[in-house]
Amino acid sequence: MAAIIKDIIKDSIAQDLKLKSGEEIISINGQKIEDFIQYRYLIMSEEVTLQIKHLDASEEIIEIEKDFEEDLGIIFTSAVFDKIKPCCNKCIFCFVDQQPKGLRETLYVKDDDYRLSYLQGTYITLTNLKEKDKKRLEKQRLGPLYVSVHSTNPKLRAKMLRNPFAAKILEQLKWLEKLEIPIHTQIVLCPDYNDGKELERTLEDLTKLKNILSVAIVPVGITKYRTQKIKPVNKDKAKETIEIVDKFNKKLRKNLINVSDEFYLLVKKNFPEKIYYNGYSQLEDGVGVSRLLLDDFAKRKIPQKIKIPKKVSLFTGESAYPTIKIIADELNKIKGFAIEVISVKSEFWGKTITVTGLVTGQDLEKSLKLRKYKDSIVVIPSIMLREFTEDFLDGMKLSEIEKRNNIKICVIKNCYSAQELVELAK
């Protein structure tokens, strides 16, 4: 890997220097850069020296004079320029390990890099920190970090992560507390492992730490390719977990701990109000997405009728269907407008995988072929696609599906807002 330029921001220093996509930043002020964090640190100066490798492989030294905090305007292909720190665990619940062969190569990459945790909010286990990494964290106090805890019971965590180094989690969390590095934490709930009394033990330990910003509890994902036998979270387990969380939050007098939306869907219970979700700090884990979307929709002005009749077919995952259906029912009150919500079943992963972000191209296409949609605007959320591409998880492309089915598919970009849904009804 290297510091490769992906894009240049308009009217920036980099544009003035005529830097191009594909060129490489070899060094800054004579130092080879390892990641975006170091890059930001090195350019915080009024005088910066860049060593550039151009597309023709020639190299150039460029001296820059600028304001101290002024950015250069470079967007990189990756936030890490050396090598992503890999995961050294073999977690019993690892989703990467329960994928079929033949998917795109990046889906099999297991990263456990504290730098990506700081920059992009990815979860880390802290099991692969070297002395060099610890010294950097102690010096720069990078935070917040996102830490996959799962259990604070040393033996149980080592068993779940299948790594003896995983047993030191409470010691590591206390070390981060001493450094005053804030952290968001995650617990993947696996019935008969870290649920019930073990969950209570973990929450008791976490709530004693002063640097915990949030605790998110998500159900284990189980595909049909899994070899390790693990029970899914059922209705009773979801109910028990919600009760444990409510008990702790009541004791704390704040909503530090949240469960993901799937738990409320399993028990068929209304989603909590906005105040429960602790500032929506763990949306990527599916914590509060439904409440955020419903509240956003409630603020929108809905027309009573539209001039030109319109039909919309919106495809979503099974878990999101109930929430989207609530919104669709309200939009269907508009005279001249009709929206149908279609729940895409997961044949690719298996029936227990219901989240929209894991809907594959082939499962979407199967749903499309059940009916004809030539008179409808076909809509999918962008979360089904790889960011900035038209690629589904199984390698199929949006354009290929459109061509085969002779339709145009509209992609909703912001899945946390109802704005684009409402705009469809105008």
Short mmCIF file of C-alpha atoms in Angstrom, two decimals:
data_model
loop_
_atom_site.label_atom_id
_atom_site.label_comp_id
_atom_site.label_asym_id
_atom_site.label_seq_id
_atom_site.Cartn_x
_atom_site.Cartn_y
_atom_site.Cartn_z
CA MET A 1 0.00 0.00 0.00
CA ALA A 2 1.00 3.63 -0.44
CA ALA A 3 -0.34 7.19 -0.12
CA ILE A 4 -2.10 7.18 -3.50
CA ILE A 5 -4.18 10.19 -4.52
CA LYS A 6 -7.79 9.30 -5.30
CA ASP A 7 -9.15 12.76 -6.00
CA ILE A 8 -8.33 16.45 -5.70
CA ILE A 9 -10.64 19.01 -4.06
CA LYS A 10 -11.61 21.90 -6.30
CA ASP A 11 -9.84 25.25 -5.74
CA SER A 12 -7.33 23.64 -3.35
CA ILE A 13 -3.54 23.82 -3.10
CA ALA A 14 -3.32 20.38 -4.68
CA GLN A 15 -5.30 21.59 -7.70
CA ASP A 16 -3.02 24.61 -8.04
CA LEU A 17 -0.05 22.21 -8.00
CA LYS A 18 -1.78 20.16 -10.75
CA LEU A 19 -1.56 16.95 -8.74
CA LYS A 20 -3.47 14.07 -10.32
CA SER A 21 -5.42 10.99 -9.34
CA GLY A 22 -3.11 7.97 -9.16
CA GLU A 23 -0.02 9.92 -8.13
CA GLU A 24 1.74 9.02 -4.88
CA ILE A 25 2.89 11.11 -1.93
CA ILE A 26 6.23 9.48 -1.06
CA SER A 27 7.08 11.69 1.89
CA ILE A 28 6.22 14.94 3.68
CA ASN A 29 9.02 17.03 5.15
CA GLY A 30 11.33 14.11 4.55
CA GLN A 31 9.18 11.65 6.51
CA LYS A 32 7.49 8.63 4.93
CA ILE A 33 3.83 8.69 5.94
CA GLU A 34 2.09 5.60 7.29
CA ASP A 35 -1.51 6.83 7.52
CA PHE A 36 -3.88 9.76 7.22
CA ILE A 37 -3.40 10.68 10.88
CA GLN A 38 0.31 11.26 10.33
CA TYR A 39 -0.42 13.09 7.08
CA ARG A 40 -2.71 15.57 8.87
CA TYR A 41 -0.08 16.12 11.56
CA LEU A 42 2.73 16.76 9.06
CA ILE A 43 0.83 19.26 6.92
CA MET A 44 -0.05 21.41 9.96
CA SER A 45 2.67 23.90 9.15
CA GLU A 46 3.26 27.08 7.17
CA GLU A 47 5.98 25.36 5.16
CA VAL A 48 5.50 21.85 3.75
CA THR A 49 7.77 19.85 1.45
CA LEU A 50 6.15 17.12 -0.64
CA GLN A 51 7.94 14.33 -2.46
CA ILE A 52 5.65 13.27 -5.30
CA LYS A 53 5.80 10.25 -7.60
CA HIS A 54 4.05 11.15 -10.86
CA LEU A 55 2.11 8.82 -13.15
CA ASP A 56 5.15 8.42 -15.40
CA ALA A 57 7.18 7.21 -12.36
CA SER A 58 9.25 10.41 -12.23
CA GLU A 59 9.69 12.02 -8.80
CA GLU A 60 9.51 15.68 -7.78
CA ILE A 61 10.14 17.71 -4.64
CA ILE A 62 7.57 20.50 -4.15
CA GLU A 63 7.95 23.20 -1.51
CA ILE A 64 4.71 24.81 -0.32
CA GLU A 65 3.99 27.94 1.70
CA LYS A 66 0.49 28.11 3.20
CA ASP A 67 -1.54 29.02 6.26
CA PHE A 68 -0.75 26.82 9.28
CA GLU A 69 -4.05 24.87 9.35
CA GLU A 70 -4.79 25.05 5.63
CA ASP A 71 -5.51 21.68 4.03
CA LEU A 72 -3.81 20.59 0.81
CA GLY A 73 -7.06 19.27 -0.67
CA ILE A 74 -5.99 15.68 -1.29
CA ILE A 75 -8.35 12.70 -1.02
CA PHE A 76 -6.54 9.35 -0.70
CA THR A 77 -7.58 5.88 -1.84
CA SER A 78 -7.16 4.60 1.72
CA ALA A 79 -6.79 6.08 5.20
CA VAL A 80 -3.88 3.70 5.84
CA PHE A 81 -0.77 3.96 3.67
CA ASP A 82 1.41 1.14 4.98
CA LYS A 83 -0.53 -2.04 5.77
CA ILE A 84 -3.87 -2.51 7.50
CA LYS A 85 -3.37 -4.26 10.83
CA PRO A 86 -5.11 -7.63 10.44
CA CYS A 87 -7.37 -9.39 12.91
CA CYS A 88 -5.63 -12.26 14.69
CA ASN A 89 -8.80 -13.71 16.23
CA LYS A 90 -11.00 -16.55 15.03
CA CYS A 91 -14.26 -15.41 16.62
CA ILE A 92 -17.02 -17.99 16.86
CA PHE A 93 -19.45 -15.37 15.51
CA CYS A 94 -17.22 -13.87 12.77
CA PHE A 95 -19.31 -12.94 9.73
CA VAL A 96 -16.31 -12.94 7.39
CA ASP A 97 -15.74 -16.63 8.11
CA GLN A 98 -19.30 -17.56 7.16
CA GLN A 99 -19.26 -16.26 3.60
CA PRO A 100 -19.18 -18.44 0.48
CA LYS A 101 -16.20 -18.48 -1.86
CA GLY A 102 -16.12 -16.34 -4.97
CA LEU A 103 -17.09 -12.94 -3.56
CA ARG A 104 -14.94 -9.85 -4.08
CA GLU A 105 -11.58 -10.09 -2.35
CA THR A 106 -12.13 -7.16 0.03
CA LEU A 107 -15.02 -8.99 1.73
CA TYR A 108 -12.59 -11.54 3.16
CA VAL A 109 -10.29 -8.93 4.70
CA LYS A 110 -10.39 -8.90 8.50
CA ASP A 111 -9.08 -5.58 9.73
CA ASP A 112 -8.43 -4.84 13.39
CA ASP A 113 -6.67 -1.49 13.01
CA TYR A 114 -6.93 1.14 15.75
CA ARG A 115 -6.20 3.86 13.18
CA LEU A 116 -9.28 2.93 11.13
CA SER A 117 -11.26 2.77 14.36
CA TYR A 118 -10.28 6.36 15.10
CA LEU A 119 -10.71 7.63 11.53
CA GLN A 120 -13.71 5.62 10.30
CA GLY A 121 -15.41 4.15 13.36
CA THR A 122 -14.58 0.49 12.65
CA TYR A 123 -14.52 -1.90 15.60
CA ILE A 124 -11.30 -3.30 17.05
CA THR A 125 -10.63 -5.99 19.66
CA LEU A 126 -7.30 -4.64 21.03
CA THR A 127 -5.78 -8.13 20.78
CA ASN A 128 -3.12 -7.19 18.20
CA LEU A 129 -1.66 -4.01 19.70
CA LYS A 130 2.15 -3.95 19.54
CA GLU A 131 4.37 -1.88 21.81
CA LYS A 132 4.76 0.68 19.01
CA ASP A 133 0.98 1.01 18.76
CA LYS A 134 0.59 1.45 22.50
CA LYS A 135 3.23 4.18 22.62
CA ARG A 136 1.51 6.05 19.81
CA LEU A 137 -1.86 5.83 21.55
CA GLU A 138 -0.27 7.04 24.78
CA LYS A 139 1.35 9.95 22.97
CA GLN A 140 -1.47 11.05 20.65
CA ARG A 141 -4.49 9.94 22.72
CA LEU A 142 -6.43 9.03 19.59
CA GLY A 143 -10.11 8.84 20.25
CA PRO A 144 -12.85 8.03 20.31
CA LEU A 145 -12.12 4.39 19.55
CA TYR A 146 -14.70 1.69 18.84
CA VAL A 147 -14.03 -1.52 20.76
CA SER A 148 -15.66 -4.93 20.34
CA VAL A 149 -15.89 -6.15 23.92
CA HIS A 150 -18.46 -8.99 23.81
CA SER A 151 -17.55 -10.07 27.34
CA THR A 152 -15.35 -8.87 30.18
CA ASN A 153 -15.10 -12.41 31.56
CA PRO A 154 -11.46 -13.27 30.63
CA LYS A 155 -12.03 -16.98 29.99
CA LEU A 156 -15.27 -16.44 28.10
CA ARG A 157 -13.86 -13.70 25.85
CA ALA A 158 -10.79 -15.81 25.05
CA LYS A 159 -13.15 -18.67 24.18
CA MET A 160 -15.42 -16.52 22.00
CA LEU A 161 -12.54 -14.86 20.14
CA ARG A 162 -10.49 -18.09 20.19
CA ASN A 163 -7.45 -16.10 21.18
CA PRO A 164 -5.75 -16.23 24.62
CA PHE A 165 -4.76 -12.55 24.30
CA ALA A 166 -8.46 -11.64 24.29
CA ALA A 167 -8.62 -12.37 28.02
CA LYS A 168 -6.94 -9.04 28.84
CA ILE A 169 -9.86 -6.88 27.74
CA LEU A 170 -10.73 -5.34 31.12
CA GLU A 171 -7.07 -4.51 31.73
CA GLN A 172 -6.90 -2.83 28.31
CA LEU A 173 -10.10 -0.87 28.85
CA LYS A 174 -8.77 0.44 32.15
CA TRP A 175 -5.54 1.42 30.37
CA LEU A 176 -7.58 3.45 27.85
CA GLU A 177 -9.51 4.97 30.74
CA LYS A 178 -6.23 6.06 32.35
CA LEU A 179 -5.22 7.66 29.04
CA GLU A 180 -8.60 9.42 28.97
CA ILE A 181 -9.33 8.00 25.53
CA PRO A 182 -13.11 7.83 25.06
CA ILE A 183 -14.55 4.62 23.58
CA HIS A 184 -17.75 3.29 22.10
CA THR A 185 -18.22 -0.41 22.81
CA GLN A 186 -20.03 -3.26 21.11
CA ILE A 187 -21.40 -6.60 22.28
CA VAL A 188 -22.41 -9.23 19.72
CA LEU A 189 -24.94 -11.25 21.68
CA CYS A 190 -24.54 -15.01 21.29
CA PRO A 191 -27.14 -17.04 23.22
CA ASP A 192 -25.64 -19.49 25.75
CA TYR A 193 -22.34 -17.58 25.66
CA ASN A 194 -22.44 -13.93 26.65
CA ASP A 195 -26.15 -13.45 27.36
CA GLY A 196 -28.11 -13.37 30.63
CA LYS A 197 -25.89 -13.31 33.72
CA GLU A 198 -22.73 -12.98 31.63
CA LEU A 199 -24.20 -9.94 29.90
CA GLU A 200 -24.98 -8.44 33.29
CA ARG A 201 -21.40 -9.05 34.41
CA THR A 202 -20.04 -7.32 31.28
CA LEU A 203 -22.38 -4.33 31.67
CA GLU A 204 -21.47 -4.05 35.36
CA ASP A 205 -17.78 -3.84 34.43
CA LEU A 206 -18.30 -1.40 31.56
CA THR A 207 -20.49 1.00 33.51
CA LYS A 208 -17.76 1.40 36.14
CA LEU A 209 -15.40 2.88 33.55
CA LYS A 210 -15.45 6.66 33.10
CA ASN A 211 -14.46 6.74 29.42
CA ILE A 212 -17.33 4.65 27.99
CA LEU A 213 -19.43 6.78 25.63
CA SER A 214 -21.88 4.07 24.61
CA VAL A 215 -22.58 0.34 24.66
CA ALA A 216 -24.34 -1.22 21.66
CA ILE A 217 -25.75 -4.75 21.80
CA VAL A 218 -26.41 -6.46 18.46
CA PRO A 219 -27.67 -10.00 17.72
CA VAL A 220 -25.27 -12.53 16.23
CA GLY A 221 -25.65 -12.88 12.46
CA ILE A 222 -25.93 -16.46 11.25
CA THR A 223 -25.70 -17.41 7.57
CA LYS A 224 -26.35 -20.80 6.03
CA TYR A 225 -22.58 -21.15 5.48
CA ARG A 226 -21.76 -21.15 9.21
CA THR A 227 -19.99 -24.28 10.50
CA GLN A 228 -19.83 -23.23 14.18
CA LYS A 229 -23.16 -24.01 15.85
CA ILE A 230 -24.59 -20.89 17.46
CA LYS A 231 -28.19 -20.19 18.37
CA PRO A 232 -29.85 -17.10 16.91
CA VAL A 233 -31.38 -14.48 19.18
CA ASN A 234 -35.07 -15.38 19.45
CA LYS A 235 -38.06 -13.47 20.83
CA ASP A 236 -37.52 -14.61 24.43
CA LYS A 237 -33.82 -13.77 24.37
CA ALA A 238 -34.55 -10.37 22.86
CA LYS A 239 -37.10 -9.65 25.59
CA GLU A 240 -34.67 -10.71 28.31
CA THR A 241 -31.89 -8.54 26.85
CA ILE A 242 -34.11 -5.46 26.60
CA GLU A 243 -35.11 -5.92 30.25
CA ILE A 244 -31.46 -6.20 31.35
CA VAL A 245 -30.54 -3.06 29.44
CA ASP A 246 -33.50 -1.11 30.82
CA LYS A 247 -32.53 -2.15 34.35
CA PHE A 248 -28.95 -0.90 33.95
CA ASN A 249 -29.96 2.36 32.28
CA LYS A 250 -32.45 3.04 35.06
CA LYS A 251 -29.74 2.46 37.63
CA LEU A 252 -27.33 4.75 35.74
CA ARG A 253 -30.01 7.38 35.18
CA LYS A 254 -28.91 7.71 31.59
CA ASN A 255 -29.22 5.65 28.41
CA LEU A 256 -25.62 4.53 28.09
CA ILE A 257 -26.61 1.07 26.79
CA ASN A 258 -28.70 0.46 23.67
CA VAL A 259 -29.86 -2.59 21.78
CA SER A 260 -30.13 -2.59 17.99
CA ASP A 261 -33.48 -2.30 16.23
CA GLU A 262 -33.67 -6.07 15.61
CA PHE A 263 -34.39 -6.71 19.29
CA TYR A 264 -37.55 -4.58 19.21
CA LEU A 265 -38.64 -6.14 15.92
CA LEU A 266 -38.27 -9.61 17.42
CA VAL A 267 -40.54 -8.80 20.39
CA LYS A 268 -42.87 -6.73 18.16
CA LYS A 269 -42.48 -3.73 20.42
CA ASN A 270 -42.48 -0.07 19.42
CA PHE A 271 -39.07 1.54 19.10
CA PRO A 272 -38.08 3.77 22.05
CA GLU A 273 -38.19 7.53 21.73
CA LYS A 274 -35.21 9.60 20.57
CA ILE A 275 -33.91 10.18 24.12
CA TYR A 276 -33.16 6.45 24.49
CA TYR A 277 -30.56 6.41 21.71
CA ASN A 278 -27.76 8.37 23.37
CA GLY A 279 -27.33 10.84 20.52
CA TYR A 280 -27.52 8.12 17.85
CA SER A 281 -23.84 7.32 18.33
CA GLN A 282 -24.07 3.77 16.95
CA LEU A 283 -26.22 4.02 13.83
CA GLU A 284 -23.79 1.84 11.86
CA ASP A 285 -24.69 -0.98 14.24
CA GLY A 286 -28.38 -0.51 13.49
CA VAL A 287 -29.05 1.18 16.83
CA GLY A 288 -31.85 3.72 16.40
CA VAL A 289 -32.02 3.80 12.61
CA SER A 290 -35.78 3.14 12.61
CA ARG A 291 -36.55 5.79 15.21
CA LEU A 292 -34.37 8.34 13.40
CA LEU A 293 -36.14 7.63 10.10
CA LEU A 294 -39.65 7.75 11.60
CA ASP A 295 -38.95 11.01 13.44
CA ASP A 296 -37.45 12.54 10.31
CA PHE A 297 -40.53 11.55 8.30
CA ALA A 298 -42.85 13.06 10.92
CA LYS A 299 -41.23 16.47 10.30
CA ARG A 300 -41.81 16.39 6.54
CA LYS A 301 -44.63 18.22 4.77
CA ILE A 302 -46.69 15.73 2.80
CA PRO A 303 -48.79 16.92 -0.16
CA GLN A 304 -52.47 15.99 -0.30
CA LYS A 305 -52.32 15.16 -3.98
CA ILE A 306 -49.98 15.15 -6.96
CA LYS A 307 -50.69 16.37 -10.49
CA ILE A 308 -49.35 13.36 -12.37
CA PRO A 309 -50.22 9.90 -10.95
CA LYS A 310 -47.16 7.94 -9.88
CA LYS A 311 -46.40 4.38 -8.77
CA VAL A 312 -43.33 3.42 -6.76
CA SER A 313 -41.96 -0.02 -5.87
CA LEU A 314 -39.50 0.16 -3.00
CA PHE A 315 -37.32 -2.88 -2.24
CA THR A 316 -35.83 -3.35 1.21
CA GLY A 317 -34.59 -6.02 3.60
CA GLU A 318 -36.99 -7.95 5.83
CA SER A 319 -35.91 -6.24 9.06
CA ALA A 320 -36.47 -2.74 7.67
CA TYR A 321 -39.82 -3.63 6.08
CA PRO A 322 -42.07 -2.80 9.09
CA THR A 323 -40.58 0.68 9.47
CA ILE A 324 -40.69 1.50 5.75
CA LYS A 325 -44.27 0.17 5.59
CA ILE A 326 -45.36 2.71 8.25
CA ILE A 327 -44.01 5.52 6.09
CA ALA A 328 -45.47 4.02 2.90
CA ASP A 329 -48.94 3.76 4.45
CA GLU A 330 -48.87 7.51 5.14
CA LEU A 331 -47.59 8.33 1.66
CA ASN A 332 -50.35 6.21 0.12
CA LYS A 333 -52.89 8.70 1.51
CA ILE A 334 -51.69 11.16 -1.15
CA LYS A 335 -54.18 11.28 -4.01
CA GLY A 336 -52.55 10.02 -7.20
CA PHE A 337 -49.59 8.40 -5.47
CA ALA A 338 -49.05 4.71 -4.74
CA ILE A 339 -46.01 3.12 -3.14
CA GLU A 340 -45.54 -0.59 -2.57
CA VAL A 341 -42.86 -1.89 -0.21
CA ILE A 342 -41.34 -5.24 -1.18
CA SER A 343 -39.42 -7.28 1.37
CA VAL A 344 -36.48 -9.09 -0.25
CA LYS A 345 -35.92 -12.55 1.21
CA SER A 346 -32.34 -13.69 1.58
CA GLU A 347 -31.81 -16.95 -0.27
CA PHE A 348 -28.11 -16.16 -0.73
CA TRP A 349 -27.23 -15.91 2.98
CA GLY A 350 -30.12 -17.90 4.44
CA LYS A 351 -33.41 -16.95 6.09
CA THR A 352 -31.86 -15.66 9.33
CA ILE A 353 -30.12 -12.77 7.54
CA THR A 354 -32.68 -9.98 7.17
CA VAL A 355 -30.77 -6.67 7.14
CA THR A 356 -31.01 -4.45 4.07
CA GLY A 357 -27.25 -3.92 3.84
CA LEU A 358 -26.75 -7.61 3.06
CA VAL A 359 -29.32 -7.89 0.26
CA THR A 360 -27.53 -9.34 -2.77
CA GLY A 361 -28.08 -8.57 -6.43
CA GLN A 362 -29.37 -12.05 -7.17
CA ASP A 363 -31.95 -11.93 -4.36
CA LEU A 364 -33.11 -8.50 -5.53
CA GLU A 365 -33.43 -9.77 -9.09
CA LYS A 366 -35.49 -12.77 -7.94
CA SER A 367 -37.88 -10.39 -6.19
CA LEU A 368 -38.06 -8.22 -9.32
CA LYS A 369 -38.99 -11.17 -11.51
CA LEU A 370 -41.97 -12.10 -9.36
CA ARG A 371 -43.90 -9.18 -10.90
CA LYS A 372 -43.64 -6.61 -13.69
CA TYR A 373 -42.52 -3.11 -12.79
CA LYS A 374 -42.54 -1.30 -16.13
CA ASP A 375 -45.17 1.19 -14.91
CA SER A 376 -43.45 1.79 -11.56
CA ILE A 377 -40.42 3.69 -10.34
CA VAL A 378 -38.25 0.94 -8.85
CA VAL A 379 -36.32 2.12 -5.79
CA ILE A 380 -33.60 0.61 -3.58
CA PRO A 381 -31.55 2.13 -0.72
CA SER A 382 -27.86 2.79 -1.35
CA ILE A 383 -26.93 0.58 1.62
CA MET A 384 -27.41 -2.41 -0.70
CA LEU A 385 -24.45 -1.24 -2.79
CA ARG A 386 -20.76 -0.90 -2.11
CA GLU A 387 -20.01 2.75 -1.33
CA PHE A 388 -19.40 4.91 -4.42
CA THR A 389 -20.06 1.95 -6.75
CA GLU A 390 -22.97 0.03 -8.27
CA ASP A 391 -21.71 -3.32 -6.91
CA PHE A 392 -23.80 -5.65 -4.76
CA LEU A 393 -22.14 -7.99 -2.24
CA ASP A 394 -22.37 -10.96 -4.59
CA GLY A 395 -20.54 -9.09 -7.36
CA MET A 396 -23.59 -8.32 -9.47
CA LYS A 397 -23.87 -4.77 -10.81
CA LEU A 398 -26.89 -2.51 -10.72
CA SER A 399 -26.61 -1.75 -14.45
CA GLU A 400 -26.63 -5.48 -15.28
CA ILE A 401 -29.89 -5.99 -13.36
CA GLU A 402 -31.42 -2.94 -15.03
CA LYS A 403 -30.47 -4.20 -18.50
CA ARG A 404 -31.69 -7.77 -17.96
CA ASN A 405 -35.02 -6.63 -16.54
CA ASN A 406 -35.48 -3.62 -18.86
CA ILE A 407 -36.00 -1.20 -15.97
CA LYS A 408 -34.35 1.84 -14.42
CA ILE A 409 -33.60 1.58 -10.68
CA CYS A 410 -33.54 4.71 -8.52
CA VAL A 411 -31.11 4.63 -5.57
CA ILE A 412 -31.95 6.45 -2.32
CA LYS A 413 -28.65 7.86 -1.08
CA ASN A 414 -29.43 8.84 2.53
CA CYS A 415 -30.89 5.87 4.40
CA TYR A 416 -31.18 7.83 7.66
CA SER A 417 -33.53 10.45 6.22
CA ALA A 418 -37.05 10.29 4.76
CA GLN A 419 -36.45 13.25 2.48
CA GLU A 420 -35.90 11.26 -0.71
CA LEU A 421 -38.94 9.07 0.01
CA VAL A 422 -41.12 12.16 0.39
CA GLU A 423 -39.66 13.70 -2.76
CA LEU A 424 -40.84 10.64 -4.69
CA ALA A 425 -44.38 11.73 -3.86
CA LYS A 426 -44.02 15.14 -5.52
#
